[in-house]
């Protein structure tokens, strides 16, 4: 292991700009795994309820993500928003679907989804579901 593991900078050299592979805030350093919250527009469609396994996603469904993803999380969230889904940062009884790379993991969101009866799918299944989202009823 080569030391130091992280480049040490004097306080006078810290910036608010991230270096490649890092996201920075006050103090100039944040681990690459940290994601800032993103402000999203309100979903224009009402929540039609939970996803029925084997069925189609419907515009307005509330979707949450858990754990690392093979595709950039922001890209998945953007694709979901463009399809008319409501992207949620947390899981509640109103969540229609939880997307994770490991549906059998013990993350707090997966555990909560199981308690609430919220369906859990992996990222690949979600990608397929995004290809055929049912339009919200008009009126």
XYZ file of C-alpha atoms in Angstrom:
139
model
C 0.000 0.000 0.000
C 1.397 3.342 -1.004
C 1.032 6.092 1.548
C -0.540 8.544 1.948
C -3.842 7.052 0.815
C -5.230 10.530 0.141
C -3.326 13.562 -0.955
C -2.944 15.889 2.011
C -3.325 19.568 1.275
C -2.629 22.510 3.553
C -5.767 24.430 4.506
C -4.609 27.291 2.301
C -4.850 25.047 -0.791
C -8.356 23.642 -0.245
C -10.965 24.668 -2.765
C -14.687 24.300 -3.299
C -14.049 22.735 -6.717
C -13.938 18.944 -6.995
C -10.908 17.225 -8.432
C -11.493 14.325 -10.826
C -13.189 11.393 -9.088
C -14.232 13.506 -6.116
C -17.074 15.772 -5.197
C -16.217 18.683 -3.012
C -18.020 20.889 -0.601
C -16.786 23.245 2.080
C -13.332 22.033 3.014
C -12.587 20.790 -0.481
C -12.953 17.018 -0.139
C -15.761 14.496 -0.102
C -15.440 10.773 -0.847
C -16.389 9.786 -4.403
C -19.285 7.619 -3.116
C -21.188 10.558 -1.675
C -24.008 11.897 -3.846
C -25.460 15.361 -3.365
C -29.236 15.557 -3.383
C -30.684 16.691 -6.680
C -33.712 18.934 -6.942
C -36.193 17.333 -9.320
C -39.345 18.799 -10.815
C -42.609 17.584 -9.307
C -44.100 14.595 -11.108
C -47.166 15.801 -13.050
C -48.988 12.464 -12.688
C -50.786 11.041 -9.643
C -49.339 7.898 -8.071
C -51.347 4.932 -9.429
C -50.118 2.667 -6.611
C -47.695 -0.224 -6.379
C -46.063 -1.951 -9.292
C -47.621 -5.364 -9.924
C -44.864 -7.932 -10.633
C -45.171 -9.086 -14.241
C -47.051 -5.911 -15.175
C -46.000 -2.574 -16.619
C -44.773 0.550 -14.893
C -47.302 3.392 -15.029
C -46.565 7.086 -15.215
C -46.709 8.623 -11.752
C -45.351 5.562 -9.951
C -42.952 6.405 -7.135
C -39.554 4.705 -7.615
C -36.659 4.591 -5.143
C -33.109 3.308 -5.630
C -30.887 1.459 -3.146
C -27.189 0.644 -3.204
C -24.611 0.970 -5.947
C -25.699 0.663 -9.560
C -23.745 -0.474 -12.604
C -25.112 2.504 -14.553
C -24.624 5.962 -13.043
C -27.420 6.581 -10.534
C -28.157 10.023 -11.985
C -28.657 8.504 -15.446
C -31.128 5.943 -14.077
C -32.980 8.681 -12.203
C -33.093 10.885 -15.315
C -34.444 8.014 -17.433
C -37.122 7.311 -14.819
C -38.121 10.985 -14.666
C -38.270 11.226 -18.475
C -40.589 8.189 -18.487
C -42.983 10.033 -16.162
C -42.031 8.305 -12.918
C -41.571 10.051 -9.577
C -38.014 9.487 -8.302
C -37.894 9.381 -4.512
C -34.793 9.568 -2.347
C -36.397 7.578 0.433
C -38.796 4.676 0.765
C -42.298 4.946 2.217
C -45.600 3.070 2.089
C -46.380 5.111 -1.050
C -43.338 3.795 -2.945
C -44.399 1.774 -5.998
C -41.076 0.036 -6.664
C -37.558 -0.263 -5.229
C -34.651 -0.742 -7.652
C -31.403 -2.308 -6.415
C -28.577 -4.400 -7.835
C -29.024 -6.959 -5.057
C -32.696 -7.590 -4.165
C -31.572 -10.002 -1.416
C -29.301 -7.471 0.313
C -29.967 -6.342 3.836
C -29.898 -2.592 3.186
C -32.374 -0.564 5.213
C -34.376 0.295 2.074
C -34.689 -3.366 1.033
C -35.718 -4.374 4.566
C -38.277 -1.552 4.692
C -39.610 -2.459 1.227
C -40.180 -6.044 2.373
C -42.008 -4.782 5.491
C -44.242 -2.509 3.395
C -44.861 -5.102 0.673
C -43.162 -2.895 -1.932
C -41.865 -4.891 -4.929
C -38.066 -4.978 -5.348
C -36.439 -5.440 -8.770
C -32.860 -5.427 -9.966
C -31.391 -2.794 -12.251
C -31.608 -4.987 -15.384
C -35.326 -5.671 -14.853
C -35.927 -1.965 -14.249
C -34.186 -1.129 -17.535
C -36.571 -3.463 -19.357
C -39.599 -2.026 -17.550
C -38.573 1.499 -18.574
C -38.935 0.475 -22.221
C -42.710 0.023 -21.860
C -44.161 2.521 -19.373
C -47.946 2.846 -19.476
C -49.242 6.387 -20.002
C -51.214 8.000 -17.199
C -54.962 8.215 -17.840
C -56.042 11.614 -19.143
C -58.396 13.787 -17.207
